[in-house]
PDB file of C-alpha atoms in Angstrom:
ATOM      1  CA  MET A   9     112.001  82.598  87.025  1.00 92.00           C
ATOM      2  CA  ASP A  10     109.808  85.791  88.065  1.00 93.00           C
ATOM      3  CA  GLU A  11     108.130  84.698  91.748  1.00 95.00           C
ATOM      4  CA  LEU A  12     112.033  83.495  92.789  1.00 95.00           C
ATOM      5  CA  MET A  13     113.566  86.503  91.236  1.00 97.00           C
ATOM      6  CA  MET A  14     111.674  89.079  93.049  1.00 97.00           C
ATOM      7  CA  ARG A  15     112.148  87.304  96.067  1.00 97.00           C
ATOM      8  CA  ARG A  16     115.088  87.691  95.710  1.00 97.00           C
ATOM      9  CA  ALA A  17     115.086  91.809  95.076  1.00 97.00           C
ATOM     10  CA  ILE A  18     113.264  91.474  98.243  1.00 97.00           C
ATOM     11  CA  HIS A  19     115.553  90.137  99.818  1.00 96.00           C
ATOM     12  CA  LEU A  20     118.212  91.995  99.435  1.00 96.00           C
ATOM     13  CA  ALA A  21     115.983  95.131 100.449  1.00 95.00           C
ATOM     14  CA  GLN A  22     114.759  93.746 104.018  1.00 90.00           C
ATOM     15  CA  ALA A  23     117.927  95.216 106.024  1.00 83.00           C
ATOM     16  CA  THR A  24     117.898  98.913 104.632  1.00 89.00           C
ATOM     17  CA  HIS A  25     117.072 101.737 106.074  1.00 86.00           C
ATOM     18  CA  PRO A  26     116.135 103.811 103.517  1.00 90.00           C
ATOM     19  CA  HIS A  27     113.610 105.907 105.086  1.00 87.00           C
ATOM     20  CA  PRO A  28     111.908 108.728 104.100  1.00 88.00           C
ATOM     21  CA  ASN A  29     112.836 106.637 100.754  1.00 91.00           C
ATOM     22  CA  PRO A  30     110.981 103.265  99.710  1.00 94.00           C
ATOM     23  CA  ARG A  31     112.766  99.583 100.494  1.00 95.00           C
ATOM     24  CA  VAL A  32     113.076  98.435  96.730  1.00 97.00           C
ATOM     25  CA  GLY A  33     115.204  96.124  95.863  1.00 97.00           C
ATOM     26  CA  ALA A  34     116.186  94.665  92.132  1.00 97.00           C
ATOM     27  CA  VAL A  35     117.854  91.792  90.302  1.00 98.00           C
ATOM     28  CA  LEU A  36     118.939  91.901  86.211  1.00 97.00           C
ATOM     29  CA  ILE A  37     119.027  88.488  84.968  1.00 96.00           C
ATOM     30  CA  ASP A  38     120.694  87.805  81.022  1.00 94.00           C
ATOM     31  CA  GLY A  39     118.789  85.907  78.564  1.00 92.00           C
ATOM     32  CA  GLU A  40     120.109  82.216  79.837  1.00 92.00           C
ATOM     33  CA  GLY A  41     118.359  83.050  83.463  1.00 93.00           C
ATOM     34  CA  ARG A  42     121.899  83.484  85.029  1.00 95.00           C
ATOM     35  CA  VAL A  43     122.021  86.819  87.728  1.00 95.00           C
ATOM     36  CA  THR A  44     124.574  89.333  86.428  1.00 96.00           C
ATOM     37  CA  GLY A  45     123.294  92.516  88.742  1.00 96.00           C
ATOM     38  CA  GLU A  46     121.794  92.925  91.342  1.00 96.00           C
ATOM     39  CA  GLY A  47     121.213  95.815  94.700  1.00 96.00           C
ATOM     40  CA  ALA A  48     119.236  97.389  97.268  1.00 97.00           C
ATOM     41  CA  HIS A  49     118.455 101.538  97.653  1.00 95.00           C
ATOM     42  CA  GLN A  50     120.431 102.304 101.002  1.00 93.00           C
ATOM     43  CA  GLY A  51     119.673 105.810 101.747  1.00 90.00           C
ATOM     44  CA  PRO A  52     117.961 108.964  99.962  1.00 90.00           C
ATOM     45  CA  GLY A  53     120.489 110.584  97.585  1.00 90.00           C
ATOM     46  CA  MET A  54     122.626 107.045  97.042  1.00 93.00           C
ATOM     47  CA  ALA A  55     122.301 105.062  93.676  1.00 93.00           C
ATOM     48  CA  HIS A  56     118.996 103.556  93.200  1.00 95.00           C
ATOM     49  CA  ALA A  57     117.988  99.338  93.442  1.00 96.00           C
ATOM     50  CA  GLU A  58     117.750  99.426  89.868  1.00 95.00           C
ATOM     51  CA  VAL A  59     120.996 101.465  88.954  1.00 95.00           C
ATOM     52  CA  LEU A  60     122.910  99.686  90.643  1.00 96.00           C
ATOM     53  CA  ALA A  61     121.744  96.116  89.480  1.00 96.00           C
ATOM     54  CA  MET A  62     122.521  97.233  85.836  1.00 96.00           C
ATOM     55  CA  SER A  63     125.832  99.265  86.731  1.00 92.00           C
ATOM     56  CA  GLY A  64     127.577  95.979  85.017  1.00 90.00           C
ATOM     57  CA  GLY A  65     125.948  96.877  81.299  1.00 90.00           C
ATOM     58  CA  ALA A  66     122.151  94.648  80.242  1.00 91.00           C
ATOM     59  CA  GLY A  67     120.574  94.794  77.095  1.00 90.00           C
ATOM     60  CA  PRO A  68     117.621  94.004  75.195  1.00 94.00           C
ATOM     61  CA  ASP A  69     117.874  90.102  76.255  1.00 94.00           C
ATOM     62  CA  HIS A  70     118.015  91.386  80.057  1.00 97.00           C
ATOM     63  CA  THR A  71     114.882  91.129  82.793  1.00 97.00           C
ATOM     64  CA  LEU A  72     115.491  93.840  85.392  1.00 97.00           C
ATOM     65  CA  TYR A  73     112.798  92.781  88.184  1.00 98.00           C
ATOM     66  CA  VAL A  74     112.285  95.466  90.788  1.00 98.00           C
ATOM     67  CA  SER A  75     110.200  95.529  93.718  1.00 97.00           C
ATOM     68  CA  LEU A  76     108.988  98.876  93.523  1.00 97.00           C
ATOM     69  CA  GLU A  77     107.881 100.806  90.463  1.00 96.00           C
ATOM     70  CA  PRO A  78     110.928 102.799  89.016  1.00 96.00           C
ATOM     71  CA  CYS A  79     110.708 106.547  89.909  1.00 93.00           C
ATOM     72  CA  SER A  80     110.248 108.493  87.024  1.00 89.00           C
ATOM     73  CA  HIS A  81     110.989 112.666  88.679  1.00 84.00           C
ATOM     74  CA  HIS A  82     114.508 113.821  89.065  1.00 84.00           C
ATOM     75  CA  GLY A  83     114.962 114.035  93.018  1.00 80.00           C
ATOM     76  CA  ARG A  84     118.519 113.662  94.165  1.00 84.00           C
ATOM     77  CA  THR A  85     118.667 111.231  91.883  1.00 84.00           C
ATOM     78  CA  PRO A  86     118.054 111.080  88.226  1.00 89.00           C
ATOM     79  CA  PRO A  87     115.190 109.355  86.929  1.00 91.00           C
ATOM     80  CA  CYS A  88     115.383 105.188  86.862  1.00 94.00           C
ATOM     81  CA  VAL A  89     113.479 105.456  83.851  1.00 95.00           C
ATOM     82  CA  ASP A  90     116.066 107.134  82.331  1.00 94.00           C
ATOM     83  CA  ALA A  91     118.407 104.874  82.965  1.00 94.00           C
ATOM     84  CA  ILE A  92     116.567 101.644  82.485  1.00 95.00           C
ATOM     85  CA  LEU A  93     116.227 102.789  79.237  1.00 95.00           C
ATOM     86  CA  ALA A  94     119.512 104.603  77.967  1.00 94.00           C
ATOM     87  CA  ALA A  95     120.551 100.349  79.335  1.00 94.00           C
ATOM     88  CA  GLY A  96     118.605  98.867  76.828  1.00 94.00           C
ATOM     89  CA  VAL A  97     117.083  96.505  78.951  1.00 96.00           C
ATOM     90  CA  GLY A  98     114.185  94.938  77.322  1.00 94.00           C
ATOM     91  CA  ARG A  99     111.751  93.522  79.772  1.00 97.00           C
ATOM     92  CA  VAL A 100     111.657  94.837  83.953  1.00 97.00           C
ATOM     93  CA  VAL A 101     108.926  92.855  86.170  1.00 98.00           C
ATOM     94  CA  VAL A 102     107.847  94.870  88.811  1.00 97.00           C
ATOM     95  CA  GLY A 103     106.626  94.047  92.030  1.00 97.00           C
ATOM     96  CA  ARG A 104     104.173  96.778  93.048  1.00 95.00           C
ATOM     97  CA  SER A 105     103.714 100.381  91.450  1.00 95.00           C
ATOM     98  CA  ASP A 106     104.518 103.383  93.993  1.00 93.00           C
ATOM     99  CA  PRO A 107     101.835 104.888  95.657  1.00 93.00           C
ATOM    100  CA  ASP A 108     104.162 107.948  95.769  1.00 90.00           C
ATOM    101  CA  ASP A 109     102.383 110.918  94.261  1.00 85.00           C
ATOM    102  CA  ARG A 110     105.289 111.690  91.700  1.00 89.00           C
ATOM    103  CA  VAL A 111     105.159 108.340  90.358  1.00 90.00           C
ATOM    104  CA  ASP A 112     102.356 105.958  90.832  1.00 89.00           C
ATOM    105  CA  GLY A 113     101.982 104.449  87.420  1.00 91.00           C
ATOM    106  CA  ARG A 114     104.047 106.736  85.661  1.00 92.00           C
ATOM    107  CA  GLY A 115     107.044 104.659  85.780  1.00 94.00           C
ATOM    108  CA  ILE A 116     105.301 101.822  84.477  1.00 95.00           C
ATOM    109  CA  GLN A 117     103.292 103.982  81.692  1.00 93.00           C
ATOM    110  CA  GLY A 118     106.940 105.648  80.174  1.00 94.00           C
ATOM    111  CA  LEU A 119     108.472 102.288  79.951  1.00 94.00           C
ATOM    112  CA  ARG A 120     106.090 100.679  78.051  1.00 96.00           C
ATOM    113  CA  GLN A 121     105.561 103.767  75.502  1.00 94.00           C
ATOM    114  CA  ALA A 122     109.570 103.254  75.110  1.00 95.00           C
ATOM    115  CA  GLY A 123     107.966  99.680  73.814  1.00 95.00           C
ATOM    116  CA  VAL A 124     109.552  97.863  76.616  1.00 95.00           C
ATOM    117  CA  THR A 125     108.175  94.954  77.943  1.00 96.00           C
ATOM    118  CA  VAL A 126     106.707  95.373  81.581  1.00 96.00           C
ATOM    119  CA  GLU A 127     104.929  92.844  83.689  1.00 95.00           C
ATOM    120  CA  VAL A 128     103.534  94.271  86.863  1.00 95.00           C
ATOM    121  CA  GLY A 129     102.130  92.731  90.363  1.00 94.00           C
ATOM    122  CA  VAL A 130     104.692  90.158  91.072  1.00 96.00           C
ATOM    123  CA  LEU A 131     104.308  89.091  94.745  1.00 96.00           C
ATOM    124  CA  ALA A 132     102.871  92.188  95.287  1.00 96.00           C
ATOM    125  CA  ASP A 133     101.634  91.785  98.849  1.00 96.00           C
ATOM    126  CA  GLU A 134     105.323  90.957 100.055  1.00 97.00           C
ATOM    127  CA  VAL A 135     106.387  93.874  98.519  1.00 96.00           C
ATOM    128  CA  GLU A 136     104.032  95.844 100.514  1.00 95.00           C
ATOM    129  CA  ALA A 137     104.837  94.302 103.770  1.00 95.00           C
ATOM    130  CA  LEU A 138     108.779  94.477 102.897  1.00 94.00           C
ATOM    131  CA  ASP A 139     107.737  98.246 103.511  1.00 94.00           C
ATOM    132  CA  PRO A 140     104.321  98.973 105.623  1.00 93.00           C
ATOM    133  CA  GLY A 141     106.268 102.203 106.793  1.00 92.00           C
ATOM    134  CA  TYR A 142     106.769 103.737 103.070  1.00 93.00           C
ATOM    135  CA  PHE A 143     103.310 102.770 101.532  1.00 95.00           C
ATOM    136  CA  HIS A 144     101.148 104.331 105.037  1.00 95.00           C
ATOM    137  CA  HIS A 145     103.364 107.311 104.663  1.00 94.00           C
ATOM    138  CA  ARG A 146     102.263 107.786 101.174  1.00 93.00           C
ATOM    139  CA  ARG A 147      98.525 107.073 101.721  1.00 92.00           C
ATOM    140  CA  THR A 148      97.871 109.347 105.076  1.00 94.00           C
ATOM    141  CA  GLY A 149     100.593 111.063 105.049  1.00 93.00           C
ATOM    142  CA  ARG A 150     101.325 109.892 108.489  1.00 93.00           C
ATOM    143  CA  PRO A 151     104.148 107.739 109.964  1.00 91.00           C
ATOM    144  CA  ARG A 152     103.226 104.123 110.840  1.00 93.00           C
ATOM    145  CA  VAL A 153     103.279 103.873 114.836  1.00 94.00           C
ATOM    146  CA  THR A 154     104.239 100.499 116.710  1.00 93.00           C
ATOM    147  CA  LEU A 155     102.574 100.347 120.386  1.00 93.00           C
ATOM    148  CA  LYS A 156     104.946  97.548 122.258  1.00 90.00           C
ATOM    149  CA  LEU A 157     103.987  96.912 125.221  1.00 88.00           C
ATOM    150  CA  ALA A 158     104.858  94.212 127.852  1.00 88.00           C
ATOM    151  CA  LEU A 159     102.516  93.449 130.543  1.00 86.00           C
ATOM    152  CA  THR A 160     101.700  91.148 133.335  1.00 84.00           C
ATOM    153  CA  LEU A 161      98.322  89.090 132.580  1.00 85.00           C
ATOM    154  CA  ASP A 162      96.415  91.250 135.010  1.00 87.00           C
ATOM    155  CA  GLY A 163      97.427  94.475 132.884  1.00 86.00           C
ATOM    156  CA  GLN A 164     100.521  95.774 134.725  1.00 85.00           C
ATOM    157  CA  LEU A 165     103.620  96.958 134.160  1.00 82.00           C
ATOM    158  CA  ALA A 166     105.955  96.280 136.977  1.00 79.00           C
ATOM    159  CA  ALA A 167     105.819  95.989 141.213  1.00 79.00           C
ATOM    160  CA  SER A 168     105.191  99.294 142.061  1.00 79.00           C
ATOM    161  CA  ASP A 169     108.171  99.280 144.092  1.00 80.00           C
ATOM    162  CA  ARG A 170     110.069  98.713 140.855  1.00 74.00           C
ATOM    163  CA  SER A 171     112.698  95.571 142.094  1.00 77.00           C
ATOM    164  CA  SER A 172     110.930  93.855 139.299  1.00 76.00           C
ATOM    165  CA  ARG A 173     113.159  94.419 135.985  1.00 75.00           C
ATOM    166  CA  TRP A 174     110.958  91.787 133.269  1.00 80.00           C
ATOM    167  CA  VAL A 175     107.771  91.064 133.465  1.00 83.00           C
ATOM    168  CA  THR A 176     107.947  88.754 129.744  1.00 86.00           C
ATOM    169  CA  SER A 177     109.574  86.406 128.784  1.00 88.00           C
ATOM    170  CA  GLU A 178     112.983  85.723 126.984  1.00 89.00           C
ATOM    171  CA  GLU A 179     110.926  84.839 123.529  1.00 91.00           C
ATOM    172  CA  ALA A 180     109.006  87.473 124.054  1.00 90.00           C
ATOM    173  CA  ARG A 181     112.344  90.045 124.508  1.00 88.00           C
ATOM    174  CA  ALA A 182     113.523  88.830 120.911  1.00 89.00           C
ATOM    175  CA  ASP A 183     110.130  89.427 119.111  1.00 91.00           C
ATOM    176  CA  GLY A 184     110.842  92.655 120.794  1.00 90.00           C
ATOM    177  CA  HIS A 185     114.426  93.057 119.259  1.00 88.00           C
ATOM    178  CA  ARG A 186     113.226  92.089 116.078  1.00 87.00           C
ATOM    179  CA  LEU A 187     110.694  94.526 116.261  1.00 88.00           C
ATOM    180  CA  ARG A 188     113.158  97.464 117.218  1.00 87.00           C
ATOM    181  CA  ALA A 189     115.356  96.019 114.193  1.00 84.00           C
ATOM    182  CA  GLU A 190     112.430  96.639 111.031  1.00 83.00           C
ATOM    183  CA  SER A 191     111.750 100.387 112.981  1.00 87.00           C
ATOM    184  CA  ASP A 192     113.304 103.754 112.145  1.00 87.00           C
ATOM    185  CA  ALA A 193     112.950 105.041 115.308  1.00 91.00           C
ATOM    186  CA  ILE A 194     111.828 103.816 118.980  1.00 94.00           C
ATOM    187  CA  MET A 195     110.264 106.683 121.315  1.00 95.00           C
ATOM    188  CA  ILE A 196     110.446 106.051 125.176  1.00 94.00           C
ATOM    189  CA  GLY A 197     109.358 108.638 127.949  1.00 93.00           C
ATOM    190  CA  ALA A 198     111.699 110.627 130.193  1.00 91.00           C
ATOM    191  CA  GLY A 199     110.031 108.830 132.704  1.00 90.00           C
ATOM    192  CA  THR A 200     112.011 105.574 131.341  1.00 90.00           C
ATOM    193  CA  VAL A 201     115.115 107.365 130.042  1.00 93.00           C
ATOM    194  CA  ARG A 202     115.095 108.266 134.668  1.00 90.00           C
ATOM    195  CA  HIS A 203     114.408 105.237 135.802  1.00 87.00           C
ATOM    196  CA  ASP A 204     116.105 102.919 133.498  1.00 87.00           C
ATOM    197  CA  ASP A 205     118.255 104.419 131.685  1.00 91.00           C
ATOM    198  CA  PRO A 206     117.920 102.157 128.834  1.00 91.00           C
ATOM    199  CA  LEU A 207     120.427 101.773 125.296  1.00 89.00           C
ATOM    200  CA  LEU A 208     116.946 101.092 123.498  1.00 89.00           C
ATOM    201  CA  SER A 209     119.678  98.988 120.944  1.00 86.00           C
ATOM    202  CA  VAL A 210     119.275  96.549 119.040  1.00 84.00           C
ATOM    203  CA  ARG A 211     120.233  92.967 120.210  1.00 80.00           C
ATOM    204  CA  VAL A 212     119.113  89.785 117.528  1.00 76.00           C
ATOM    205  CA  PRO A 213     121.678  87.308 117.227  1.00 69.00           C
ATOM    206  CA  ASP A 214     124.019  87.805 114.104  1.00 62.00           C
ATOM    207  CA  THR A 215     123.353  92.020 114.373  1.00 57.00           C
ATOM    208  CA  THR A 216     125.286  94.337 116.774  1.00 54.00           C
ATOM    209  CA  ASP A 217     123.131  96.845 116.215  1.00 56.00           C
ATOM    210  CA  VAL A 218     120.728  98.835 113.303  1.00 61.00           C
ATOM    211  CA  PRO A 219     122.190 102.277 111.987  1.00 62.00           C
ATOM    212  CA  GLY A 220     119.145 103.858 111.391  1.00 65.00           C
ATOM    213  CA  THR A 221     117.030 103.340 114.896  1.00 84.00           C
ATOM    214  CA  ARG A 222     117.413 106.104 116.242  1.00 89.00           C
ATOM    215  CA  PRO A 223     116.129 106.937 119.704  1.00 94.00           C
ATOM    216  CA  VAL A 224     113.096 109.332 120.122  1.00 95.00           C
ATOM    217  CA  ILE A 225     112.640 110.707 123.878  1.00 95.00           C
ATOM    218  CA  VAL A 226     109.531 112.473 124.736  1.00 94.00           C
ATOM    219  CA  ALA A 227     110.373 114.875 127.500  1.00 91.00           C
ATOM    220  CA  GLY A 228     108.446 116.844 130.381  1.00 85.00           C
ATOM    221  CA  ARG A 229     109.331 119.229 132.671  1.00 83.00           C
ATOM    222  CA  ARG A 230     111.569 117.270 134.752  1.00 84.00           C
ATOM    223  CA  PRO A 231     115.489 117.563 133.265  1.00 84.00           C
ATOM    224  CA  ILE A 232     116.941 114.127 131.346  1.00 88.00           C
ATOM    225  CA  PRO A 233     119.885 113.141 133.435  1.00 89.00           C
ATOM    226  CA  PRO A 234     122.935 114.468 131.937  1.00 89.00           C
ATOM    227  CA  GLN A 235     124.593 111.018 132.697  1.00 91.00           C
ATOM    228  CA  ALA A 236     122.089 109.251 130.861  1.00 92.00           C
ATOM    229  CA  ARG A 237     123.860 106.226 128.284  1.00 93.00           C
ATOM    230  CA  LEU A 238     121.534 107.524 125.673  1.00 93.00           C
ATOM    231  CA  LEU A 239     122.337 110.699 124.862  1.00 93.00           C
ATOM    232  CA  ASP A 240     125.791 109.201 123.503  1.00 91.00           C
ATOM    233  CA  ARG A 241     122.834 108.218 120.653  1.00 91.00           C
ATOM    234  CA  ASN A 242     121.854 111.473 119.152  1.00 91.00           C
ATOM    235  CA  PRO A 243     118.150 110.884 120.082  1.00 94.00           C
ATOM    236  CA  LEU A 244     115.846 112.887 118.977  1.00 94.00           C
ATOM    237  CA  ILE A 245     114.268 115.034 122.402  1.00 94.00           C
ATOM    238  CA  LEU A 246     110.634 116.239 121.595  1.00 94.00           C
ATOM    239  CA  SER A 247     110.619 118.546 124.481  1.00 92.00           C
ATOM    240  CA  PRO A 248     107.661 121.497 125.955  1.00 92.00           C
ATOM    241  CA  GLN A 249     111.081 123.976 126.504  1.00 88.00           C
ATOM    242  CA  PRO A 250     114.318 124.478 125.876  1.00 88.00           C
ATOM    243  CA  LEU A 251     116.874 122.045 127.459  1.00 85.00           C
ATOM    244  CA  ALA A 252     120.296 123.154 128.860  1.00 78.00           C
ATOM    245  CA  GLY A 253     123.020 121.329 129.399  1.00 76.00           C
ATOM    246  CA  ILE A 254     121.910 118.393 127.215  1.00 82.00           C
ATOM    247  CA  ARG A 255     124.915 116.541 125.305  1.00 84.00           C
ATOM    248  CA  GLY A 256     124.026 115.112 122.711  1.00 85.00           C
ATOM    249  CA  GLY A 257     121.185 114.948 120.507  1.00 88.00           C
ATOM    250  CA  HIS A 258     118.850 117.394 118.717  1.00 92.00           C
ATOM    251  CA  VAL A 259     116.013 118.884 120.604  1.00 92.00           C
ATOM    252  CA  ILE A 260     112.057 119.890 119.194  1.00 93.00           C
ATOM    253  CA  VAL A 261     110.539 122.400 121.236  1.00 93.00           C
ATOM    254  CA  VAL A 262     106.648 121.852 121.120  1.00 91.00           C
ATOM    255  CA  PRO A 263     104.993 124.244 122.889  1.00 84.00           C
ATOM    256  CA  ASP A 264     102.757 122.789 125.519  1.00 74.00           C
TER     257      ASP A 264
END
């Protein structure tokens, strides 16, 4: 039962883009094993997964399954540990402890000190695989970056006369879009904007687009075409100098 419910909690959080907060899912069951509530955190300032799962009420006979350790500090929302104790949940099953310095075991300790039975480590590897960007950032202070390249067998990106459109298969392109759907941002150079005029949308079956996937343009000293379609998607533009006449997006000047 523990693994089944934890897997359900993980599934609830898979499609969310709450960063810089972590992806978290939660499921609440009663003493007879019936699911009485569930939820996933959607973003900063919004209700946490535990609170959503307990919104219909809870009691000592209930077990709360949460993929990541409940928070114990005040941020944009009150601590989830306080909410769990106020609801009177008797048992909490945690997938993995939170590497954030503000939590890192304090949530688990707070629940146990209050008399709640806490189990930790159910599907811990799958929980970390759910959100590798969050865990990498909390451990290193750096974003997790994936480099995606489409190359021919002899290491070329495209034909020199620009006649080639794709050098990869349909299956490989589908993999690329699934990678986009799992990411918070897609970064390209301004040369790609000028030559290809891409949209950088997420084209996966049954998915129109992922609002959390933001385009990022690394600009040089040449102008970005004012008609570029990507400017309609509120890109983040990193530029060595101020840019005039940009109709959309946010420019961050990075000297040199």
